[in-house]
mmCIF file of C-alpha atoms and ligand atoms in Angstrom:
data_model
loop_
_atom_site.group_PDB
_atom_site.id
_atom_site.type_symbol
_atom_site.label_atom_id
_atom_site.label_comp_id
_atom_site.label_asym_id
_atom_site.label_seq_id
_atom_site.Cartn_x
_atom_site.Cartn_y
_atom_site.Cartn_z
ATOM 1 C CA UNK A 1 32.278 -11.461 -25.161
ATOM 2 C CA UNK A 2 35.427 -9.301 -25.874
ATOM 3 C CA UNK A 3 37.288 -8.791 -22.381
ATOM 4 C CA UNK A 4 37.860 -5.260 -23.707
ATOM 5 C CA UNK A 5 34.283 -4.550 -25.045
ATOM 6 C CA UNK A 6 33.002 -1.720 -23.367
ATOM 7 C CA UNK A 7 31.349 -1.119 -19.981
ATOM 8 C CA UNK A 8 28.534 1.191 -19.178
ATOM 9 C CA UNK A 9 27.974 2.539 -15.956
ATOM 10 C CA UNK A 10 24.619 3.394 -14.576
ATOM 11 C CA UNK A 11 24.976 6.180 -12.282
ATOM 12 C CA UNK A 12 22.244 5.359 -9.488
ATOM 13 C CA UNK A 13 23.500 8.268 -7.070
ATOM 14 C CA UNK A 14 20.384 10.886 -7.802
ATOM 15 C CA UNK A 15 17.936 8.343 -6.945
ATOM 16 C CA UNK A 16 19.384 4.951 -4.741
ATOM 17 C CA UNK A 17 22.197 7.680 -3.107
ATOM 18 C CA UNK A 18 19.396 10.980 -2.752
ATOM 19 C CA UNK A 19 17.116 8.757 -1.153
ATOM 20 C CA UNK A 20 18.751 7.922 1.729
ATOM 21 C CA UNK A 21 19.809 11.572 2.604
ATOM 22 C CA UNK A 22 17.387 13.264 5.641
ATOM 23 C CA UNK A 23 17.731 17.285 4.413
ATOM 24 C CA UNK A 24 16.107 17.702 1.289
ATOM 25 C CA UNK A 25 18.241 18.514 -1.360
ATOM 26 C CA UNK A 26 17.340 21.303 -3.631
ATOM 27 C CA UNK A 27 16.231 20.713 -6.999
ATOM 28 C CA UNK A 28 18.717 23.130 -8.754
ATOM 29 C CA UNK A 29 21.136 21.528 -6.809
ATOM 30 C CA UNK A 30 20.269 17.855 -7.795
ATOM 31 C CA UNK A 31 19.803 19.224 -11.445
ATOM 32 C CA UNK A 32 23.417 20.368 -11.424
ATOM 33 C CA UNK A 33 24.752 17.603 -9.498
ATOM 34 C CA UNK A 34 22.832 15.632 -12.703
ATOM 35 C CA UNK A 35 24.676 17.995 -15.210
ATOM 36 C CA UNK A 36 28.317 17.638 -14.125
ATOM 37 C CA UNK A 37 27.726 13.299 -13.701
ATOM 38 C CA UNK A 38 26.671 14.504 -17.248
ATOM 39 C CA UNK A 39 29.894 16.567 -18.025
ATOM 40 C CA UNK A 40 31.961 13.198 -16.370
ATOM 41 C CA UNK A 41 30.866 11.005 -19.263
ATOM 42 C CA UNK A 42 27.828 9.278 -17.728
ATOM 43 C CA UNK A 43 25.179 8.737 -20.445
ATOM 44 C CA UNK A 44 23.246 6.678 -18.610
ATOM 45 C CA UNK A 45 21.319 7.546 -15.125
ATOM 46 C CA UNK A 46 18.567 6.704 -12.782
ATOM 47 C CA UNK A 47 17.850 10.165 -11.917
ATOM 48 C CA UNK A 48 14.496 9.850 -9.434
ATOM 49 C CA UNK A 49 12.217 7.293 -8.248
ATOM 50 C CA UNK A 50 8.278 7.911 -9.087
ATOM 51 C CA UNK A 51 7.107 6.863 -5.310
ATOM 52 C CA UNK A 52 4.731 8.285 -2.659
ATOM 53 C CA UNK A 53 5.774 12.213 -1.772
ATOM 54 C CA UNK A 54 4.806 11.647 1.892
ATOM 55 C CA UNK A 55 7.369 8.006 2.209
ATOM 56 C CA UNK A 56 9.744 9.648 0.094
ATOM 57 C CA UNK A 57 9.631 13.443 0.652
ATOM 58 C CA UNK A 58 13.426 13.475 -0.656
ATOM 59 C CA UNK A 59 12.144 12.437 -4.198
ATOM 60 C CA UNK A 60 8.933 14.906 -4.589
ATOM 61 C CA UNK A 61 10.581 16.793 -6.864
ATOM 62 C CA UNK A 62 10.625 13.774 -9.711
ATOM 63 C CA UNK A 63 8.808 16.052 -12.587
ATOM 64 C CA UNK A 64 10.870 19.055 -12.057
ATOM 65 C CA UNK A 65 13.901 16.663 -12.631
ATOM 66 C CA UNK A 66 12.766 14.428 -15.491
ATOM 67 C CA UNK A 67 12.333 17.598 -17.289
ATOM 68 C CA UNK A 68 15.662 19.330 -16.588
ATOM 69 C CA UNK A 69 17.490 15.539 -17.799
ATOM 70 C CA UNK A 70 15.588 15.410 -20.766
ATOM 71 C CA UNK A 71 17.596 19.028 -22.227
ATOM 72 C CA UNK A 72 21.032 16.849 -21.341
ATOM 73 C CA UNK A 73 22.464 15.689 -24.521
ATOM 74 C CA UNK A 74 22.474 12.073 -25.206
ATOM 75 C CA UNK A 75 21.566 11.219 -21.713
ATOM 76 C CA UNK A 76 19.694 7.877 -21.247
ATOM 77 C CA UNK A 77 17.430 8.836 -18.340
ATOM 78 C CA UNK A 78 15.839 6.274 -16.370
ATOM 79 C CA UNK A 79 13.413 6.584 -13.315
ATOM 80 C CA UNK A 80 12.333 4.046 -10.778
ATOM 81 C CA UNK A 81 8.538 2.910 -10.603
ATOM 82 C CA UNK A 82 7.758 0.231 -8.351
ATOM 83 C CA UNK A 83 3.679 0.090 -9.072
ATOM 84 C CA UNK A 84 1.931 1.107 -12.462
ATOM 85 C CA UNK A 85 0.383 3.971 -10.996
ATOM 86 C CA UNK A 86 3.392 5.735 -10.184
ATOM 87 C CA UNK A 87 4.191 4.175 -13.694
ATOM 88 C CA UNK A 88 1.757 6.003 -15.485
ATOM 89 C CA UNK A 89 2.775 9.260 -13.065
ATOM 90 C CA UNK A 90 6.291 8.746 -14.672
ATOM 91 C CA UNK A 91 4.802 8.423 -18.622
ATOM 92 C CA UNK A 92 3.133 11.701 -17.442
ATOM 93 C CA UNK A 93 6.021 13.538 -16.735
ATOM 94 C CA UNK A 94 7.565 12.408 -20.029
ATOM 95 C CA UNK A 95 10.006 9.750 -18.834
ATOM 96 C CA UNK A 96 11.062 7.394 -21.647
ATOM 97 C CA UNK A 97 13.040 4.850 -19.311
ATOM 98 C CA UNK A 98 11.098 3.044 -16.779
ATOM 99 C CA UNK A 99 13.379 1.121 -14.544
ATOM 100 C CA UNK A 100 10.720 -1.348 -12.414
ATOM 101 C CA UNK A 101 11.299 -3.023 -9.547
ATOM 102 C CA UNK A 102 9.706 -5.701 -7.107
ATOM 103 C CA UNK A 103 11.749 -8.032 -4.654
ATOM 104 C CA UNK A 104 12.212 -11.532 -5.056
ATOM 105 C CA UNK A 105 11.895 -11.824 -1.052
ATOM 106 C CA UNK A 106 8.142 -11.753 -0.151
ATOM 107 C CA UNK A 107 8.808 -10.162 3.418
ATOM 108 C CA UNK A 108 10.680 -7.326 1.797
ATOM 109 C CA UNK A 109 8.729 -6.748 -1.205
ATOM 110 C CA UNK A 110 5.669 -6.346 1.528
ATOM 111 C CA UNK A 111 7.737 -4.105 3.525
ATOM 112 C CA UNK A 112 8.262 -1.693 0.066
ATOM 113 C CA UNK A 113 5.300 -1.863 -1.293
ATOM 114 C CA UNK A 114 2.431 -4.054 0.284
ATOM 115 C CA UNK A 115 2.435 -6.905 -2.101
ATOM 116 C CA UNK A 116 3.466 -10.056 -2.837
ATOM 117 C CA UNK A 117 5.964 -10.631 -5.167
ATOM 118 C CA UNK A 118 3.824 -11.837 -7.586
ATOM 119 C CA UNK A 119 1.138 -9.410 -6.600
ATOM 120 C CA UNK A 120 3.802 -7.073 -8.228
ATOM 121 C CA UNK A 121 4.482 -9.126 -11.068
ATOM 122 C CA UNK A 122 1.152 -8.881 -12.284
ATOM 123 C CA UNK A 123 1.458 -4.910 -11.640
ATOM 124 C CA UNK A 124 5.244 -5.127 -14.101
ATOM 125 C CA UNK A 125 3.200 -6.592 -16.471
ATOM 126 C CA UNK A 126 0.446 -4.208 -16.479
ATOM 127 C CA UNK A 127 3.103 -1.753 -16.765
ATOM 128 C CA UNK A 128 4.724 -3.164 -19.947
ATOM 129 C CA UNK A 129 1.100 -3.367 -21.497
ATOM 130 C CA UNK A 130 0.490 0.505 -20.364
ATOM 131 C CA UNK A 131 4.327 1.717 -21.694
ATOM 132 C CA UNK A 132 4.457 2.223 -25.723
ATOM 133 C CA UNK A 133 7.020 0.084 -27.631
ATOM 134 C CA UNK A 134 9.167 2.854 -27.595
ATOM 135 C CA UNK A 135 9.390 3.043 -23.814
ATOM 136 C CA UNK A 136 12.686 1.381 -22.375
ATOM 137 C CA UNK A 137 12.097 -1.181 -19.527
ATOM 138 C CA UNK A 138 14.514 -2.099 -17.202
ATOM 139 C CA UNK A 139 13.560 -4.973 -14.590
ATOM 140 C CA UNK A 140 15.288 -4.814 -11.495
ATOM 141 C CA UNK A 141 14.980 -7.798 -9.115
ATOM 142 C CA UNK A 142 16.107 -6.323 -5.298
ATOM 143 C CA UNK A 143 17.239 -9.075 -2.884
ATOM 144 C CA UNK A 144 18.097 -11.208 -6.037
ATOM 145 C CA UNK A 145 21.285 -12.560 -3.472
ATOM 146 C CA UNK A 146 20.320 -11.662 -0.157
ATOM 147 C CA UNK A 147 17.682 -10.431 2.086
ATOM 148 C CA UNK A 148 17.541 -7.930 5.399
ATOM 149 C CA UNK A 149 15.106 -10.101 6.838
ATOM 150 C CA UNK A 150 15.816 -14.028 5.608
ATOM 151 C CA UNK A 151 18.673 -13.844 4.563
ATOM 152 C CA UNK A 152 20.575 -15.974 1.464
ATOM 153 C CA UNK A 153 18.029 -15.968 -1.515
ATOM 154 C CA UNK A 154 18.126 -19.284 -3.379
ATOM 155 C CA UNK A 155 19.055 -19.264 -6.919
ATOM 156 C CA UNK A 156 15.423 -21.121 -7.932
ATOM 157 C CA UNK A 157 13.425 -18.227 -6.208
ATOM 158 C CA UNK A 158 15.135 -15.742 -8.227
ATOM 159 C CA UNK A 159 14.762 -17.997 -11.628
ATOM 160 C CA UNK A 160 11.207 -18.759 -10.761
ATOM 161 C CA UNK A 161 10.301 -15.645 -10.412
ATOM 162 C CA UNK A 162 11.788 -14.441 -13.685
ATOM 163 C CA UNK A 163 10.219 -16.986 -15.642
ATOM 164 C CA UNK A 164 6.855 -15.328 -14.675
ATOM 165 C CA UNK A 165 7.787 -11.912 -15.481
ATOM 166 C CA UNK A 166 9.685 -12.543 -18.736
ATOM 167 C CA UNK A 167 6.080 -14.013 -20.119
ATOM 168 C CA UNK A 168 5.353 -9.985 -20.004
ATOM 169 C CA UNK A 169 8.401 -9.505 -22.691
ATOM 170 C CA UNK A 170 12.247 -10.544 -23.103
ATOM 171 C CA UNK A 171 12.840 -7.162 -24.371
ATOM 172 C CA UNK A 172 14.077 -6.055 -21.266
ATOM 173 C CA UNK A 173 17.291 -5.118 -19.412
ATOM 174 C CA UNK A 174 17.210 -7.237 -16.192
ATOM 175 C CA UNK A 175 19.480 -6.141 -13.266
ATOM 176 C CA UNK A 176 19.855 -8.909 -10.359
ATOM 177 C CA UNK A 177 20.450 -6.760 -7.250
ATOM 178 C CA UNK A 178 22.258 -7.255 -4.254
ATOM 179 C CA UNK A 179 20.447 -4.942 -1.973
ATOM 180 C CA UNK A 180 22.112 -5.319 0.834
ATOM 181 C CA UNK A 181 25.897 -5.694 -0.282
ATOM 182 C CA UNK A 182 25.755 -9.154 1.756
ATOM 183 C CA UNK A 183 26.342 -10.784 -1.831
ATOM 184 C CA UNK A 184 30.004 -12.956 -2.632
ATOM 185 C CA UNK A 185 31.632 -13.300 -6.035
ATOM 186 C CA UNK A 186 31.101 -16.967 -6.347
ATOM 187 C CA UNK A 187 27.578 -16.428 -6.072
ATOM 188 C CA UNK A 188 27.284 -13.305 -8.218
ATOM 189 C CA UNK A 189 28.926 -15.351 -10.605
ATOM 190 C CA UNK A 190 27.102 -18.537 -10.668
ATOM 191 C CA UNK A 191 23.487 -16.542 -10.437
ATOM 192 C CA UNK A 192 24.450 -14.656 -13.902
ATOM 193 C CA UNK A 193 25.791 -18.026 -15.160
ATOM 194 C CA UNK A 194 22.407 -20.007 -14.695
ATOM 195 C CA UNK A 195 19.893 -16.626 -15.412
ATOM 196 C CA UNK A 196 22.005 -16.764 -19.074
ATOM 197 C CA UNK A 197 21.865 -20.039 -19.794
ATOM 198 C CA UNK A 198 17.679 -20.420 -19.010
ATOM 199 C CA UNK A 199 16.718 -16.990 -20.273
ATOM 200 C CA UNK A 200 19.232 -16.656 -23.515
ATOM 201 C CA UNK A 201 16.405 -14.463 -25.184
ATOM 202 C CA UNK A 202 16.755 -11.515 -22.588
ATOM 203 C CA UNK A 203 17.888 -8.337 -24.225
ATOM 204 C CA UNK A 204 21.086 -7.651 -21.536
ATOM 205 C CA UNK A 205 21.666 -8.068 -18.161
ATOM 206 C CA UNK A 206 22.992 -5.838 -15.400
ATOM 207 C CA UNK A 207 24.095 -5.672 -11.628
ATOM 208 C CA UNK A 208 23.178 -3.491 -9.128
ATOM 209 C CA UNK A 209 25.445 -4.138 -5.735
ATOM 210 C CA UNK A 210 25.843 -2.384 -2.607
ATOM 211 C CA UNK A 211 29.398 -2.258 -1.103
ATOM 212 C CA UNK A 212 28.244 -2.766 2.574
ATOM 213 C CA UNK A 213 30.634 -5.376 3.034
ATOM 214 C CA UNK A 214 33.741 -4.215 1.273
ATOM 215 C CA UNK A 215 32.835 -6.687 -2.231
ATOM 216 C CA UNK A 216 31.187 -3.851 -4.584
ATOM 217 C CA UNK A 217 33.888 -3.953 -6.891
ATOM 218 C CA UNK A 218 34.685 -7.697 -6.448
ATOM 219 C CA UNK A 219 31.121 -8.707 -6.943
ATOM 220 C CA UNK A 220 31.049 -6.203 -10.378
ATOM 221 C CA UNK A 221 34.244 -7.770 -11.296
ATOM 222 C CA UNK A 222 32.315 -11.690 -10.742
ATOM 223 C CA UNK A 223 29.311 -10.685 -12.979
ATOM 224 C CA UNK A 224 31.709 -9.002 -15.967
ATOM 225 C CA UNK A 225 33.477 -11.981 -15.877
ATOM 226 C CA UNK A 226 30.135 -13.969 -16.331
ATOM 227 C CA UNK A 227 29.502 -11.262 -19.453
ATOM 228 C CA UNK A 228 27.591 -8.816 -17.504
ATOM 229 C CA UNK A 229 28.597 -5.209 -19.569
ATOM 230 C CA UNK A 230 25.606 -3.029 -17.524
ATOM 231 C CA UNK A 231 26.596 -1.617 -13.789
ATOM 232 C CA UNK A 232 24.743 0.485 -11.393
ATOM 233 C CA UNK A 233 26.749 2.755 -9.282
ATOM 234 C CA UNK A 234 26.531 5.666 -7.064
ATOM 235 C CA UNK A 235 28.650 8.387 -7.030
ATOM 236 C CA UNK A 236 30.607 8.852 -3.776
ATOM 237 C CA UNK A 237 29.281 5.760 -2.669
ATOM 238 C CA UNK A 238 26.147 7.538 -1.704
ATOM 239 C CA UNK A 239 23.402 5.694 -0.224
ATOM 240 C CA UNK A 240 22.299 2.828 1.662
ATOM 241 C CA UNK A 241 18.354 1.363 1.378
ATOM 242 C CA UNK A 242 15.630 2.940 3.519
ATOM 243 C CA UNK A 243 14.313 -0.774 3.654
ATOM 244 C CA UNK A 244 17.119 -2.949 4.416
ATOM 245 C CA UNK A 245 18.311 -1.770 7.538
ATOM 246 C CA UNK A 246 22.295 -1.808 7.738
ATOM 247 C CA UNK A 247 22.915 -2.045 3.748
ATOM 248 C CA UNK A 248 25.504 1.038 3.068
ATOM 249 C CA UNK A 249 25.517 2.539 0.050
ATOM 250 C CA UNK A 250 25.848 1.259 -3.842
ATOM 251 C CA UNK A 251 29.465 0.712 -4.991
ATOM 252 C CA UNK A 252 31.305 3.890 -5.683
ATOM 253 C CA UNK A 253 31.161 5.187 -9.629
ATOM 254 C CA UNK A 254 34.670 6.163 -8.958
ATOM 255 C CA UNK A 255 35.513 2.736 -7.760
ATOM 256 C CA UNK A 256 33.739 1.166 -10.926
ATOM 257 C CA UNK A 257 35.440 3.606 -13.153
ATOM 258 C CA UNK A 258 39.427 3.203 -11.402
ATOM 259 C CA UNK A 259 38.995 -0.961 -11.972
ATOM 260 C CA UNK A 260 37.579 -1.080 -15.344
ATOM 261 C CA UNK A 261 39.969 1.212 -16.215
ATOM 262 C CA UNK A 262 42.756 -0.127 -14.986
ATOM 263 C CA UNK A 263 41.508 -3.409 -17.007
ATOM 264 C CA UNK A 264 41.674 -1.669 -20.283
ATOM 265 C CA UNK A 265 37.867 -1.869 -20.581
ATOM 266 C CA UNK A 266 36.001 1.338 -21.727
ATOM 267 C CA UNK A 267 33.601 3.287 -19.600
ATOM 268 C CA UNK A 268 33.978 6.898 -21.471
ATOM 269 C CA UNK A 269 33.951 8.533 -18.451
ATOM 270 C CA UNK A 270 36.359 11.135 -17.081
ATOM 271 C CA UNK A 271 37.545 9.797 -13.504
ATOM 272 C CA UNK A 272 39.279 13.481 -12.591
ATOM 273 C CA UNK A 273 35.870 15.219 -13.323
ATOM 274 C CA UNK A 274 33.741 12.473 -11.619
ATOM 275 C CA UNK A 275 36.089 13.062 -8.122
ATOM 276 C CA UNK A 276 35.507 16.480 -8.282
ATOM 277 C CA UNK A 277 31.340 15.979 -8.205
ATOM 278 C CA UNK A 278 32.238 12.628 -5.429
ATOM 279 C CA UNK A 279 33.899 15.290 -3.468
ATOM 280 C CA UNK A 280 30.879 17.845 -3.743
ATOM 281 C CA UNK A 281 28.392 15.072 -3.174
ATOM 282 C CA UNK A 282 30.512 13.867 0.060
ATOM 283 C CA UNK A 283 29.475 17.363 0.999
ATOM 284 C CA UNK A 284 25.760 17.326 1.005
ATOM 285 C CA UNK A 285 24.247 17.546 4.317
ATOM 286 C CA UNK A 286 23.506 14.076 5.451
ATOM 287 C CA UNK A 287 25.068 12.110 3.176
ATOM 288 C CA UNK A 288 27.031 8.825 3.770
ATOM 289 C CA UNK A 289 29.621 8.098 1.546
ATOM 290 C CA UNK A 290 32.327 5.431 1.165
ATOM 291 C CA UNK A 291 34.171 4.016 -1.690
ATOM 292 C CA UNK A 292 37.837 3.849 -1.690
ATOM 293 C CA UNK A 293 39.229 5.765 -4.821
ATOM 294 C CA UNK A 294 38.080 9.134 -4.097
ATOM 295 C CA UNK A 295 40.364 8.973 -0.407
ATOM 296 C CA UNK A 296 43.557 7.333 -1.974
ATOM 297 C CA UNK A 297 43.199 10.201 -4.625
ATOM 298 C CA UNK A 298 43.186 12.848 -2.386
ATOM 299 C CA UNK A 299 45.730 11.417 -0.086
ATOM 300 C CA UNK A 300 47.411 11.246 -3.336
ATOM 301 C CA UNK A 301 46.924 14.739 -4.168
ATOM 302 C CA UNK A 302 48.096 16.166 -0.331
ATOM 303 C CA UNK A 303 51.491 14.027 -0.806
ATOM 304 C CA UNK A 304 52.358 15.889 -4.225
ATOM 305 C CA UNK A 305 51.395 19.503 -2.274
ATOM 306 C CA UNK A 306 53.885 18.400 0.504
ATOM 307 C CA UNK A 307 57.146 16.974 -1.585
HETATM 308 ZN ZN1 LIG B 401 20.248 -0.314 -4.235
#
């Protein structure tokens, strides 16, 4: 693959970020927040999570806001469904991206959702049976690297556990997650390296990393160089996991955005636009933020108002 060919970013920040913020946000104020992301470039976004009202009261308002994305133009809206009912909730509401999820950890994929992991797998592939070909599937696998609660994930649990669920289809976008940011290049590297080389047939492949530990933007950088072109990030750095306790947010759009391109590789987004929503979102009541771009900018900006 082309070291310049182009990278799209998944903004995660209305749905991984908004989830782990107390207050409830507005919906007008999550729909614009959508809107100027929108306005930055991103095409692409996981705008809500299909999940329980009463363990997510944050994310209640997922109709209201799969209907306001789907007037964006061009916007690839995904949503996250981590059963088939709340699947077929998402179909409801007209969604046209499902973006699944179970955990390749069995204590944490209990923890979100009282199954086993391949309890769940047997629910993904009731949900690719219930979705019409023309429904996009993305397949995220959480704790891919790492684990709150056992820490390092083995390379064959992840693999295993893929070869079960690609027997639903190959026609999928898989995203190997490192939930809790505890994830190292070498690794990120060598897990994309051996998922490639057993599952060739798999439509694409993206990663989804937290920056808990400072290596958001070095583990990115390990799985493009392993020919991963698909990145989740959250604007601001917004976020952290309500089930991994201690996991920070996902790796700052911004951040994404400044190293790709500074590389010369194509993300079609507008990095002055995107501060100015990071700097709005760093406002919300509640939120934690981090990421390093958005800071050195506006240190940047202060030393220009004071020469
Ligand atoms: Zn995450």
């Amino acid at each position: 693959m082309s070291k310049s060919s182009p990278v799209t970013i998944v903004e995660v920040g209305p749905r991984d970020g908004f989830q782990s913020i107390g207050p409830f946000i507005p919906t007008a104020t999550k729909i614009a927040l959508i809107g100027r992301l929108h306005d930055a470039g991103l095409r692409r976004m996981e705008i809500t999570s299909f999940v329980s009202p009463s363990a997510l009261p944050q994310l209640a308002d997922a109709e209201d806001v799969v209907s306001a994305a789907a007037t964006l133009h061009d916007l690839d809206s995904q949503v996250l469904v981590p059963t088939l009912r709340h699947a077929e909730r998402a179909l409801a509401a007209g969604a046209r991206h499902l973006s699944a999820v179970l955990s390749v950890s069995e204590r944490h994929n209990i923890g979100n959702v009282r199954r086993t992991p391949l309890e769940s797998a047997a629910d993904y592939a009731a949900i690719i049976a219930a979705a019409s070909p023309d429904i996009r599937i993305r397949l995220n696998l959480a704790t891919s690297f790492d684990c709150p609660h056992v820490g390092c994930i083995g390379e064959e649990a992840v693999l295993g556990l893929l070869e079960i669920l690609l027997a639903a289809t190959t026609d999928v976008e898989v995203a190997l997650c490192d939930t809790t940011g505890r994830a190292d290049p070498r690794h990120v590297r060598s897990l994309f390296a051996s998922a490639q080389a057993r599952f060739p047939e798999v439509s694409a492949w993206a990663f989804h990393g937290h920056d808990t530990f400072g290596l958001g933007a070095a583990n990115a950088l390990a799985a493009w160089d392993a020919g991963v072109r698909v990145f989740d990030a959250a604007i601001a750095g917004l976020g952290g996991c309500p089930f991994a306790p201690g996991a920070t947010g996902n790796v700052a759009t911004e951040d994404l955005v400044w190293m790709f391109s500074r590389m010369g590789a194509d993300t079609g987004i507008e990095l002055d636009r995107l501060l100015a929503v990071a700097r709005n979102v760093a406002d919300l009541p509640g939120a934690q933020v981090g990421g390093r771009v958005r800071q050195a900018m506006e240190a940047r900006a202060c030393l220009a108002v004071a020469q």
